[in-house]
């Protein structure tokens, strides 16, 4: 075919071959030209300008309290970096740069010399935009600025454990900042730029991807209550020479945590000299034996069986009870040889509680403890949160049944304890815990019949209001209920319980006319004015509950008759200028 066509149109064939030949020659020439002749020039040009993508930082979502008060705010900052290689060309400008940065000129020079072949080093991160611009205005060759965001925590140490913090790259490292990092972070954008060989921006080509801002997050906490709780806990820790402490306030109807504070704490805005002890969100990551506060749960289980009512009596004489080689002891001498169930709570009789526990059986107490969340996962997913431990009732022998009924051999967190008490306060219904503000009423579950919860409310009110009760927990103008506890601490290295290291506890709720707020106070190793929960933690409960009820505008349910009559403000005669 070829031959035939070639023979038929020889001039055409030659023309095509000829043209192809010229084209090949032309391309070959161009290749040689580019690769050999112009090589140096082109390489220089290519290096000099190149297209780069630089990230556009995304604005991190604002964290607020339930009323919109800012708790974590992202502010724009300028980070200065250097091309150390380029900087070697203008050493005479280094002293001025050091002065502007507030750095030691010698130290800066040494650093720049040591890293002389690095094309990217940080000079200083997180300056205010004004500070950053002042340095950039010196026009030191090789010094550049980038825009970033930096977190600021307006409430500082008061919300530190709850809110947590981000690292220098704006990623969540602790607390809510870590737990909700994805929600808060947003997605960085991209900007296409042309930079020269030294990394200087030549042309801002286009934004290829817009930064997607992070979403805001409203926490369940009320900053006013958080301040109140922090102040009262801190004062109590100082007054009692205690090692540490936690305080949690919960809305029993919604499951929201309204305040959660711990001592010691730290300033998240200045994290130099941080000690690990300061960073612990103890209310969620430390477990302890609930001691006598557990009696509120064991007693509820007893009432629920129908076998016991508050006026039924138990012999507690002589204040000790022998179980095999183990002796159960009461701390304080009781009013008499027998106590009714309310009396067992008021006198905090370990012997009385144990006898009730033997009657109802370990499983009954175990089931209720489990239902109210003691030693169970809270579902909060807070970083480092602990679950504690509620041993299975099948492993309880007689001694365990006794000690568990008054709070030993079980470990819980403060947040679990406040949750458990919230079920008694909320008429037997448990609302799931949340750290996030909720707008609609939550799905609650019945963990105790309403009548049983109401009976417990009356008994726990007696614990505070009876003549021999924990009067230090009383709140002026309101009826409240609760239970104190003092637990010897189990010490590391020593077998069993320490002789003189205690944890003072109080758990309670109010107002009794319609219980709304539950509070737990934990004070770790008080060393000064005694150590009983009724002495150390009850006053803190009183002050914080009092402030909470006032701040939340709760109508007083315990005004003396005269005050009640005067509750409607009366204009005094003098005050209206004698006009009426
Ligand atoms: S009585 O009710 O908080 O107001 O019994 O650490 O008992 O068997 N609390 N505390 N016991 N252990 N094991 C006191 C109180 C007061 C009582 C309570 C109303 C004055 C209050 C205790 C506590 C105790 C205790 C005993 C504290 C250790 C563990 C046991 C002695 C201080 C116990 C072994 C001194 C399983 O909370």
Coordinates of C-alpha atoms and ligand atoms in Angstrom, one line a residue:
X1 CA 0.0 0.0 0.0
X2 CA 2.7 2.4 1.1
X3 CA 4.7 1.6 -1.9
X4 CA 1.8 2.1 -4.2
X5 CA 0.8 5.4 -2.6
X6 CA 4.4 6.5 -2.5
X7 CA 4.7 5.6 -6.1
X8 CA 1.4 7.4 -7.0
X9 CA 2.2 10.6 -4.9
X10 CA 6.0 10.7 -4.4
X11 CA 6.1 14.5 -3.8
X12 CA 3.5 14.3 -1.1
X13 CA 5.4 11.6 0.8
X14 CA 8.6 13.5 0.6
X15 CA 7.0 16.6 1.8
X16 CA 5.6 14.9 5.0
X17 CA 8.9 13.2 5.8
X18 CA 10.7 16.5 5.2
X19 CA 8.4 18.5 7.5
X20 CA 8.7 15.9 10.2
X21 CA 12.4 16.0 9.9
X22 CA 12.4 19.8 10.3
X23 CA 10.2 19.5 13.4
X24 CA 12.4 17.0 15.0
X25 CA 15.4 19.1 14.3
X26 CA 13.7 22.2 15.8
X27 CA 12.7 20.4 19.0
X28 CA 16.2 18.9 19.3
X29 CA 17.7 22.4 19.0
X30 CA 15.3 23.8 21.6
X31 CA 16.2 21.0 24.0
X32 CA 19.9 21.6 23.6
X33 CA 19.2 25.3 23.9
X34 CA 17.3 25.0 27.2
X35 CA 19.4 22.2 28.7
X36 CA 22.8 23.4 27.8
X37 CA 22.9 27.0 26.5
X38 CA 20.3 28.7 28.8
X39 CA 20.5 26.3 31.7
X40 CA 22.1 28.5 34.3
X41 CA 19.8 31.4 33.5
X42 CA 16.6 29.4 33.6
X43 CA 17.5 27.5 36.7
X44 CA 18.1 30.8 38.5
X45 CA 14.7 32.2 37.3
X46 CA 12.9 29.0 38.4
X47 CA 14.4 29.0 41.8
X48 CA 13.7 32.7 42.2
X49 CA 10.0 32.3 41.9
X50 CA 7.9 29.3 42.9
X51 CA 4.4 28.7 43.6
X52 CA 3.7 27.7 47.2
X53 CA 0.7 26.9 49.3
X54 CA 0.6 28.4 52.7
X55 CA -2.0 27.5 55.3
X56 CA -4.6 30.0 56.4
X57 CA -5.2 29.3 60.1
X58 CA -8.9 28.6 61.1
X59 CA -10.4 30.5 63.9
X60 CA -11.0 28.2 66.8
X61 CA -14.5 28.1 68.3
X62 CA -15.3 30.2 71.3
X63 CA -16.0 28.3 74.6
X64 CA -18.6 30.1 76.8
X65 CA -20.4 29.3 80.0
X66 CA -24.2 28.7 80.0
X67 CA -24.9 32.5 79.9
X68 CA -22.5 33.3 77.1
X69 CA -19.6 34.4 79.3
X70 CA -16.3 33.7 77.4
X71 CA -14.1 31.0 78.8
X72 CA -11.7 30.4 75.9
X73 CA -11.1 33.0 73.2
X74 CA -8.9 32.9 70.1
X75 CA -7.1 36.2 69.4
X76 CA -4.9 36.9 66.4
X77 CA -1.2 36.9 67.1
X78 CA 1.9 37.3 65.0
X79 CA 4.6 34.7 65.0
X80 CA 8.1 35.7 63.8
X81 CA 10.3 33.3 62.0
X82 CA 13.6 33.6 60.3
X83 CA 15.5 32.3 57.4
X84 CA 18.8 32.0 59.3
X85 CA 20.8 31.5 56.1
X86 CA 19.5 34.7 54.7
X87 CA 20.0 36.5 58.0
X88 CA 23.8 35.9 57.8
X89 CA 23.9 38.7 55.2
X90 CA 23.0 41.4 57.6
X91 CA 24.6 40.7 60.9
X92 CA 24.9 44.4 61.7
X93 CA 21.1 44.4 62.2
X94 CA 21.0 41.7 64.8
X95 CA 21.5 43.8 67.9
X96 CA 18.5 46.0 67.0
X97 CA 16.4 42.9 66.4
X98 CA 17.4 41.4 69.7
X99 CA 16.4 44.7 71.4
X100 CA 13.0 44.7 69.7
X101 CA 12.4 41.1 70.6
X102 CA 13.5 41.7 74.2
X103 CA 16.1 38.9 73.8
X104 CA 19.7 38.9 74.9
X105 CA 21.8 40.0 71.9
X106 CA 24.6 37.5 72.6
X107 CA 22.2 34.6 73.0
X108 CA 20.3 35.5 69.8
X109 CA 23.6 35.8 67.8
X110 CA 24.8 32.5 69.1
X111 CA 21.5 30.8 68.1
X112 CA 21.6 32.3 64.6
X113 CA 25.2 31.3 64.1
X114 CA 24.5 27.8 65.3
X115 CA 21.6 27.4 62.9
X116 CA 23.2 29.4 60.1
X117 CA 22.2 26.9 57.4
X118 CA 18.6 26.6 58.5
X119 CA 16.0 28.2 56.2
X120 CA 13.2 28.2 58.8
X121 CA 13.5 28.8 62.6
X122 CA 11.0 30.3 65.0
X123 CA 12.2 33.6 66.5
X124 CA 9.3 34.2 68.8
X125 CA 5.7 32.9 68.7
X126 CA 2.4 34.6 69.7
X127 CA 3.3 38.3 69.8
X128 CA 0.4 40.8 69.7
X129 CA 0.0 42.0 66.1
X130 CA 1.4 45.4 67.2
X131 CA 4.5 43.9 68.8
X132 CA 5.0 41.8 65.7
X133 CA 4.7 44.7 63.3
X134 CA 7.2 46.8 65.3
X135 CA 9.8 44.1 64.7
X136 CA 8.9 43.6 61.1
X137 CA 9.3 47.3 60.6
X138 CA 13.0 47.0 61.3
X139 CA 13.2 45.3 57.9
X140 CA 15.9 42.9 59.0
X141 CA 16.7 40.6 56.0
X142 CA 15.5 37.1 56.7
X143 CA 12.9 38.0 59.3
X144 CA 9.3 37.2 58.5
X145 CA 5.9 37.2 60.2
X146 CA 2.9 34.8 60.0
X147 CA -0.5 35.3 61.4
X148 CA -1.7 32.7 63.9
X149 CA -4.4 32.4 66.7
X150 CA -3.6 32.0 70.3
X151 CA -6.1 30.9 73.0
X152 CA -6.8 33.1 76.0
X153 CA -8.7 32.0 79.1
X154 CA -10.5 35.0 80.7
X155 CA -11.5 33.1 83.8
X156 CA -8.0 31.7 84.3
X157 CA -7.5 29.3 87.2
X158 CA -11.2 29.3 88.0
X159 CA -12.2 27.2 85.0
X160 CA -8.7 25.7 84.2
X161 CA -9.5 22.0 84.8
X162 CA -12.9 22.1 83.1
X163 CA -11.9 24.1 80.0
X164 CA -8.3 22.7 79.7
X165 CA -6.0 24.3 77.1
X166 CA -4.5 24.0 73.6
X167 CA -0.9 23.6 72.7
X168 CA 1.2 26.2 70.8
X169 CA -0.2 24.8 67.5
X170 CA -3.8 25.4 68.7
X171 CA -4.7 21.7 69.2
X172 CA -6.6 20.7 72.3
X173 CA -4.4 19.2 75.0
X174 CA -6.5 19.0 78.1
X175 CA -10.1 19.3 79.3
X176 CA -13.0 20.4 77.0
X177 CA -10.4 21.8 74.6
X178 CA -9.2 18.2 74.0
X179 CA -12.6 16.4 74.4
X180 CA -14.3 18.7 71.8
X181 CA -11.2 19.4 69.7
X182 CA -12.8 18.4 66.4
X183 CA -15.8 20.5 67.0
X184 CA -13.8 23.6 68.1
X185 CA -10.9 23.3 65.7
X186 CA -12.3 24.1 62.2
X187 CA -10.3 23.4 59.1
X188 CA -7.3 25.5 58.0
X189 CA -7.5 27.0 54.5
X190 CA -4.9 27.3 51.8
X191 CA -3.5 30.3 50.0
X192 CA -1.5 30.1 46.8
X193 CA 1.4 32.4 46.7
X194 CA 4.6 33.0 44.7
X195 CA 7.7 33.3 46.8
X196 CA 11.2 34.0 45.8
X197 CA 14.2 31.9 46.6
X198 CA 14.5 33.4 50.0
X199 CA 10.9 32.7 50.9
X200 CA 9.8 36.3 50.4
X201 CA 6.3 36.7 49.2
X202 CA 6.3 38.0 45.7
X203 CA 2.6 37.7 44.7
X204 CA -0.5 36.6 46.6
X205 CA -2.1 34.6 43.8
X206 CA -5.4 33.4 45.3
X207 CA -7.1 31.7 48.2
X208 CA -7.5 28.1 47.0
X209 CA -9.4 26.9 50.0
X210 CA -11.2 29.1 52.6
X211 CA -10.5 28.4 56.2
X212 CA -13.5 26.9 57.9
X213 CA -13.9 28.4 61.4
X214 CA -14.5 26.1 64.3
X215 CA -17.9 25.9 66.0
X216 CA -18.6 27.7 69.3
X217 CA -19.4 25.6 72.4
X218 CA -21.6 26.6 75.4
X219 CA -20.7 24.6 78.5
X220 CA -23.2 23.7 81.2
X221 CA -21.3 25.6 83.9
X222 CA -22.4 28.9 85.3
X223 CA -19.4 31.2 85.7
X224 CA -20.9 32.9 88.8
X225 CA -21.3 29.5 90.5
X226 CA -17.8 28.5 89.4
X227 CA -16.3 31.6 91.0
X228 CA -18.3 31.0 94.2
X229 CA -17.3 27.3 94.4
X230 CA -13.7 28.1 93.7
X231 CA -13.5 30.8 96.3
X232 CA -15.1 28.7 99.1
X233 CA -13.1 25.6 98.3
X234 CA -9.8 27.5 98.2
X235 CA -10.6 29.2 101.5
X236 CA -11.4 25.9 103.1
X237 CA -8.2 24.3 101.8
X238 CA -6.2 27.1 103.3
X239 CA -8.1 27.2 106.6
X240 CA -7.7 23.4 107.1
X241 CA -4.2 23.1 105.8
X242 CA -5.5 20.5 103.3
X243 CA -3.6 19.0 100.4
X244 CA -6.3 19.1 97.8
X245 CA -10.0 19.3 97.2
X246 CA -12.9 19.2 94.7
X247 CA -16.4 20.7 94.6
X248 CA -19.2 19.9 92.1
X249 CA -22.6 21.6 91.7
X250 CA -25.2 19.8 89.6
X251 CA -28.7 20.6 88.4
X252 CA -30.5 17.4 89.3
X253 CA -33.4 18.0 86.9
X254 CA -31.3 18.6 83.7
X255 CA -28.1 16.6 84.5
X256 CA -26.0 19.7 83.8
X257 CA -22.8 20.3 85.8
X258 CA -23.1 23.9 86.9
X259 CA -19.7 24.1 88.6
X260 CA -16.7 21.9 88.9
X261 CA -13.6 23.2 90.7
X262 CA -10.5 21.6 92.2
X263 CA -7.6 22.8 94.3
X264 CA -4.7 23.2 93.7
X265 CA -5.3 24.8 90.3
X266 CA -3.2 26.8 87.8
X267 CA -3.3 29.7 85.4
X268 CA -3.8 28.3 81.9
X269 CA -2.6 31.6 80.4
X270 CA 0.9 31.2 81.9
X271 CA 1.9 27.6 82.0
X272 CA 5.5 28.0 83.1
X273 CA 6.3 26.3 86.5
X274 CA 3.4 23.9 86.2
X275 CA 3.3 21.0 88.6
X276 CA 1.3 17.9 87.7
X277 CA -0.7 18.1 90.9
X278 CA -2.1 21.5 89.9
X279 CA -3.4 20.1 86.6
X280 CA -5.5 17.3 88.0
X281 CA -9.3 17.7 87.4
X282 CA -9.7 15.7 90.6
X283 CA -13.5 15.7 90.5
X284 CA -13.3 13.4 87.5
X285 CA -9.9 11.7 87.5
X286 CA -9.4 10.9 91.2
X287 CA -11.2 8.0 92.8
X288 CA -11.9 7.6 96.5
X289 CA -13.9 5.6 99.0
X290 CA -17.2 7.4 99.6
X291 CA -17.2 6.4 103.3
X292 CA -20.4 7.3 105.1
X293 CA -21.9 9.3 102.2
X294 CA -22.6 5.8 100.9
X295 CA -25.1 5.2 103.7
X296 CA -27.6 7.4 101.8
X297 CA -27.6 4.9 99.0
X298 CA -27.5 1.8 101.2
X299 CA -30.4 3.2 103.3
X300 CA -32.4 3.9 100.1
X301 CA -31.9 0.3 99.1
X302 CA -33.2 -0.8 102.5
X303 CA -36.4 1.4 102.3
X304 CA -37.0 0.2 98.7
X305 CA -37.2 -3.4 99.9
X306 CA -40.3 -2.5 101.9
X307 CA -38.8 -4.4 104.8
X308 CA -37.7 -1.2 106.5
X309 CA -39.2 2.2 107.3
X310 CA -37.4 5.2 108.9
X311 CA -38.7 4.5 112.4
X312 CA -37.6 0.9 112.6
X313 CA -34.9 0.4 115.1
X314 CA -31.6 -1.5 115.3
X315 CA -29.4 -2.3 118.3
X316 CA -26.1 -0.5 118.0
X317 CA -24.8 -1.1 121.5
X318 CA -21.9 -1.2 122.4
X319 CA -20.8 0.6 119.2
X320 CA -18.8 -2.3 117.9
X321 CA -19.7 -5.4 115.9
X322 CA -17.5 -8.5 115.5
X323 CA -17.5 -10.2 112.1
X324 CA -15.0 -13.1 112.3
X325 CA -11.7 -11.5 113.1
X326 CA -12.8 -8.1 111.8
X327 CA -14.4 -5.4 114.1
X328 CA -16.8 -2.8 112.9
X329 CA -16.6 0.4 115.0
X330 CA -18.7 3.5 115.4
X331 CA -16.8 6.7 115.7
X332 CA -19.2 8.7 118.0
X333 CA -21.1 7.4 121.0
X334 CA -24.8 7.1 119.9
X335 CA -27.7 8.6 121.8
X336 CA -28.8 5.2 123.2
X337 CA -28.4 1.4 122.7
X338 CA -30.9 1.4 119.8
X339 CA -31.2 3.8 116.9
X340 CA -34.0 4.0 114.2
X341 CA -32.9 4.3 110.6
X342 CA -32.9 8.1 110.7
X343 CA -30.8 7.9 113.9
X344 CA -28.3 5.6 112.1
X345 CA -27.8 8.3 109.5
X346 CA -27.7 11.2 112.1
X347 CA -25.1 9.4 114.3
X348 CA -23.5 7.8 111.3
X349 CA -23.5 4.4 112.9
X350 CA -21.4 1.9 111.0
X351 CA -22.7 -0.9 113.2
X352 CA -26.4 0.1 112.6
X353 CA -25.9 0.3 108.9
X354 CA -24.1 -3.0 108.7
X355 CA -27.0 -4.8 110.5
X356 CA -29.5 -3.3 108.0
X357 CA -27.2 -4.4 105.2
X358 CA -27.1 -8.0 106.5
X359 CA -30.8 -8.1 106.5
X360 CA -31.4 -6.8 103.0
X361 CA -28.3 -8.5 101.5
X362 CA -25.4 -7.3 99.4
X363 CA -27.1 -7.7 96.1
X364 CA -29.8 -5.1 96.9
X365 CA -27.2 -2.5 97.7
X366 CA -25.0 -3.4 94.8
X367 CA -28.0 -3.1 92.3
X368 CA -28.9 0.4 93.5
X369 CA -25.3 1.6 93.6
X370 CA -24.9 0.4 90.1
X371 CA -28.2 2.1 88.9
X372 CA -27.2 5.5 90.4
X373 CA -23.8 5.3 88.6
X374 CA -21.3 4.6 91.4
X375 CA -18.2 3.0 89.9
X376 CA -19.8 3.2 86.5
X377 CA -18.9 5.0 83.3
X378 CA -20.5 8.4 83.2
X379 CA -20.4 8.6 79.4
X380 CA -18.9 12.1 79.5
X381 CA -15.7 11.0 77.8
X382 CA -13.7 13.6 79.7
X383 CA -9.9 13.2 79.1
X384 CA -8.4 11.0 81.8
X385 CA -11.7 10.4 83.5
X386 CA -11.8 7.4 85.8
X387 CA -14.6 4.9 86.3
X388 CA -13.8 3.8 89.8
X389 CA -14.8 0.3 91.1
X390 CA -17.9 -1.3 92.4
X391 CA -17.0 -4.9 93.1
X392 CA -19.6 -7.5 92.1
X393 CA -21.9 -8.6 95.0
X394 CA -21.0 -12.2 94.3
X395 CA -17.5 -11.4 95.7
X396 CA -18.9 -9.8 98.9
X397 CA -18.6 -11.9 102.0
X398 CA -20.2 -10.8 105.3
X399 CA -17.4 -8.3 106.1
X400 CA -17.5 -6.8 102.6
X401 CA -21.3 -6.5 102.7
X402 CA -20.9 -4.5 106.0
X403 CA -18.0 -2.3 104.9
X404 CA -19.5 -1.6 101.4
X405 CA -22.8 -0.5 103.0
X406 CA -20.9 2.3 104.8
X407 CA -18.6 3.2 101.9
X408 CA -15.4 1.2 102.0
X409 CA -14.2 -1.3 99.3
X410 CA -15.9 0.8 96.6
X411 CA -14.2 3.7 94.8
X412 CA -16.0 6.5 93.0
X413 CA -15.3 10.0 91.6
X414 CA -16.8 13.2 93.0
X415 CA -18.9 13.6 89.9
X416 CA -20.3 10.0 90.3
X417 CA -21.2 10.8 93.9
X418 CA -23.0 14.0 93.1
X419 CA -24.8 12.1 90.3
X420 CA -25.9 9.4 92.8
X421 CA -27.3 12.0 95.2
X422 CA -29.1 13.8 92.3
X423 CA -31.3 10.7 91.9
X424 CA -32.5 11.1 95.5
X425 CA -33.0 14.8 95.0
X426 CA -34.9 14.4 91.7
X427 CA -37.5 12.1 93.3
X428 CA -35.8 8.9 92.1
X429 CA -35.2 9.9 88.5
X430 CA -31.6 10.1 87.2
X431 CA -30.8 12.6 84.4
X432 CA -27.7 11.7 82.4
X433 CA -24.7 13.9 83.2
X434 CA -23.6 16.6 80.8
X435 CA -20.9 19.3 80.6
X436 CA -22.7 21.0 77.7
X437 CA -25.6 23.4 78.1
X438 CA -28.9 21.7 77.3
X439 CA -32.0 23.4 76.0
X440 CA -34.6 20.7 76.3
X441 CA -35.5 18.5 79.2
X442 CA -33.4 15.3 79.2
X443 CA -34.6 11.7 79.1
X444 CA -34.5 10.6 82.7
X445 CA -34.6 7.1 84.1
X446 CA -36.3 5.9 87.3
X447 CA -33.7 4.3 89.5
X448 CA -35.8 4.5 92.8
X449 CA -39.6 4.7 93.3
X450 CA -40.6 8.3 94.0
X451 CA -42.0 7.5 97.5
X452 CA -38.7 6.0 98.5
X453 CA -36.7 9.0 97.2
X454 CA -39.1 11.4 99.1
X455 CA -38.6 9.3 102.3
X456 CA -34.8 9.6 101.9
X457 CA -35.2 13.4 101.4
X458 CA -36.9 13.7 104.7
X459 CA -34.3 11.5 106.4
X460 CA -31.4 13.5 104.9
X461 CA -33.0 16.7 106.0
X462 CA -33.1 15.3 109.5
X463 CA -29.3 14.6 109.3
X464 CA -28.8 18.3 109.0
X465 CA -31.7 19.7 111.1
X466 CA -32.0 17.3 114.0
X467 CA -30.6 18.4 117.4
X468 CA -27.6 16.2 117.0
X469 CA -27.4 16.7 113.3
X470 CA -24.7 18.3 111.1
X471 CA -25.8 21.8 111.8
X472 CA -22.8 23.3 110.0
X473 CA -24.4 22.3 106.7
X474 CA -27.5 24.3 107.4
X475 CA -28.4 27.1 104.9
X476 CA -30.2 30.2 106.2
X477 CA -33.7 30.6 104.9
X478 CA -33.8 27.2 103.1
X479 CA -34.2 23.6 104.1
X480 CA -31.5 21.3 102.8
X481 CA -30.5 17.7 103.2
X482 CA -27.3 15.7 103.0
X483 CA -24.7 13.4 104.6
X484 CA -21.3 13.9 105.9
X485 CA -18.5 11.4 105.8
X486 CA -14.9 11.1 107.1
X487 CA -12.8 8.3 105.6
X488 CA -9.4 7.2 106.6
X489 CA -7.2 7.2 103.5
X490 CA -5.6 4.0 102.2
X491 CA -2.0 4.9 101.9
X492 CA 0.5 3.7 99.3
X493 CA 3.1 1.3 100.7
X494 CA 1.2 0.8 103.9
X495 CA -1.2 -2.2 104.2
X496 CA -4.7 -1.0 105.0
X497 CA -5.7 2.4 106.3
X498 CA -3.5 5.3 107.4
X499 CA -3.7 6.3 111.1
X500 CA -3.9 10.1 110.5
X501 CA -4.7 10.9 107.0
X502 CA -8.3 11.6 106.2
X503 CA -10.7 12.6 103.5
X504 CA -13.6 14.9 104.6
X505 CA -16.8 14.6 102.6
X506 CA -20.2 16.1 102.3
X507 CA -22.9 15.4 99.8
X508 CA -26.3 17.1 99.8
X509 CA -29.0 18.9 98.0
X510 CA -31.8 21.6 98.3
X511 CA -34.1 23.3 98.6
X512 CA -36.2 20.5 100.1
X513 CA -39.5 22.0 98.9
X514 CA -38.4 21.2 95.3
X515 CA -34.8 19.9 95.2
X516 CA -32.9 21.4 92.3
X517 CA -29.2 21.5 93.2
X518 CA -26.9 18.8 94.4
X519 CA -23.4 19.6 95.7
X520 CA -20.4 17.4 96.7
X521 CA -17.5 18.7 98.7
X522 CA -14.2 16.6 98.9
X523 CA -11.4 17.9 101.1
X524 CA -8.2 15.8 101.0
X525 CA -6.1 15.5 104.1
X526 CA -7.2 18.4 106.4
X527 CA -4.5 18.9 109.0
X528 CA -5.6 21.8 111.2
X529 CA -9.0 22.3 112.7
X530 CA -10.0 18.6 112.9
X531 CA -10.9 16.4 110.1
X532 CA -14.5 15.2 110.4
X533 CA -16.6 15.8 107.2
X534 CA -19.3 17.5 109.4
X535 CA -16.7 19.9 110.6
X536 CA -14.5 20.5 107.5
X537 CA -16.7 20.0 104.4
X538 CA -20.2 20.8 105.7
X539 CA -19.5 24.5 106.1
X540 CA -18.3 24.7 102.5
X541 CA -21.5 23.0 101.4
X542 CA -23.5 25.5 103.4
X543 CA -21.8 28.5 101.9
X544 CA -21.9 27.3 98.3
X545 CA -25.5 26.0 98.5
X546 CA -26.5 29.3 100.1
X547 CA -24.9 31.3 97.3
X548 CA -26.3 29.0 94.6
X549 CA -29.9 29.3 95.8
X550 CA -29.6 33.1 96.0
X551 CA -27.9 33.5 92.6
X552 CA -30.5 31.2 91.0
X553 CA -33.3 33.2 92.5
X554 CA -34.8 30.3 94.4
X555 CA -37.7 31.2 96.7
X556 CA -36.7 30.6 100.3
X557 CA -38.7 27.7 101.9
X558 CA -37.5 28.2 105.5
X559 CA -38.1 31.8 106.5
X560 CA -39.1 32.4 110.2
X561 CA -42.8 33.3 110.5
X562 CA -42.0 37.0 111.2
X563 CA -39.7 37.3 108.2
X564 CA -42.2 35.5 106.0
X565 CA -44.8 38.1 106.9
X566 CA -42.3 40.8 105.9
X567 CA -41.2 39.0 102.7
X568 CA -43.1 41.6 100.6
X569 CA -41.0 44.7 101.0
X570 CA -42.8 47.3 103.1
X571 CA -41.9 51.0 102.6
X572 CA -40.8 52.4 105.9
X573 CA -42.6 55.6 107.0
X574 CA -39.5 57.7 107.0
X575 CA -38.3 56.5 103.6
X576 CA -41.1 58.1 101.5
X577 CA -40.5 61.5 102.9
X578 CA -43.6 61.5 105.1
X579 CA -45.9 61.6 102.0
X580 CA -47.9 58.6 103.1
Ligands
LIG1 S1 -18.6 9.8 112.3 O1 -19.6 8.3 109.4 O2 -18.2 13.0 109.0 O3 -19.2 14.0 110.5 O4 -16.3 5.8 110.4 O5 -12.3 5.5 107.9 O6 -14.7 2.6 109.4 O7 -14.2 0.1 108.8 N1 -17.6 10.7 110.2 N2 -16.2 7.9 109.9 N3 -14.1 5.1 109.2 N4 -12.9 3.3 108.2 N5 -12.6 0.7 107.3 C1 -17.4 9.6 111.1 C2 -18.8 11.5 112.2 C3 -18.0 11.9 111.0 C4 -17.5 8.3 110.4 C5 -18.4 8.5 109.2 C6 -20.3 11.7 112.0 C7 -18.3 12.2 113.4 C8 -18.5 13.0 110.1 C9 -15.7 6.7 110.0 C10 -14.3 6.5 109.5 C11 -13.3 7.0 110.5 C12 -13.0 4.7 108.4 C13 -12.9 6.2 111.6 C14 -12.9 8.3 110.4 C15 -11.7 2.9 107.5 C16 -12.0 1.8 106.6 C17 -13.7 2.3 108.7 C18 -12.0 6.7 112.5 C19 -12.0 8.8 111.3 C20 -13.6 1.0 108.3 C21 -12.3 -0.6 107.0 C22 -11.6 8.0 112.4 C23 -13.0 -1.0 105.8 O8 -18.0 8.8 108.1

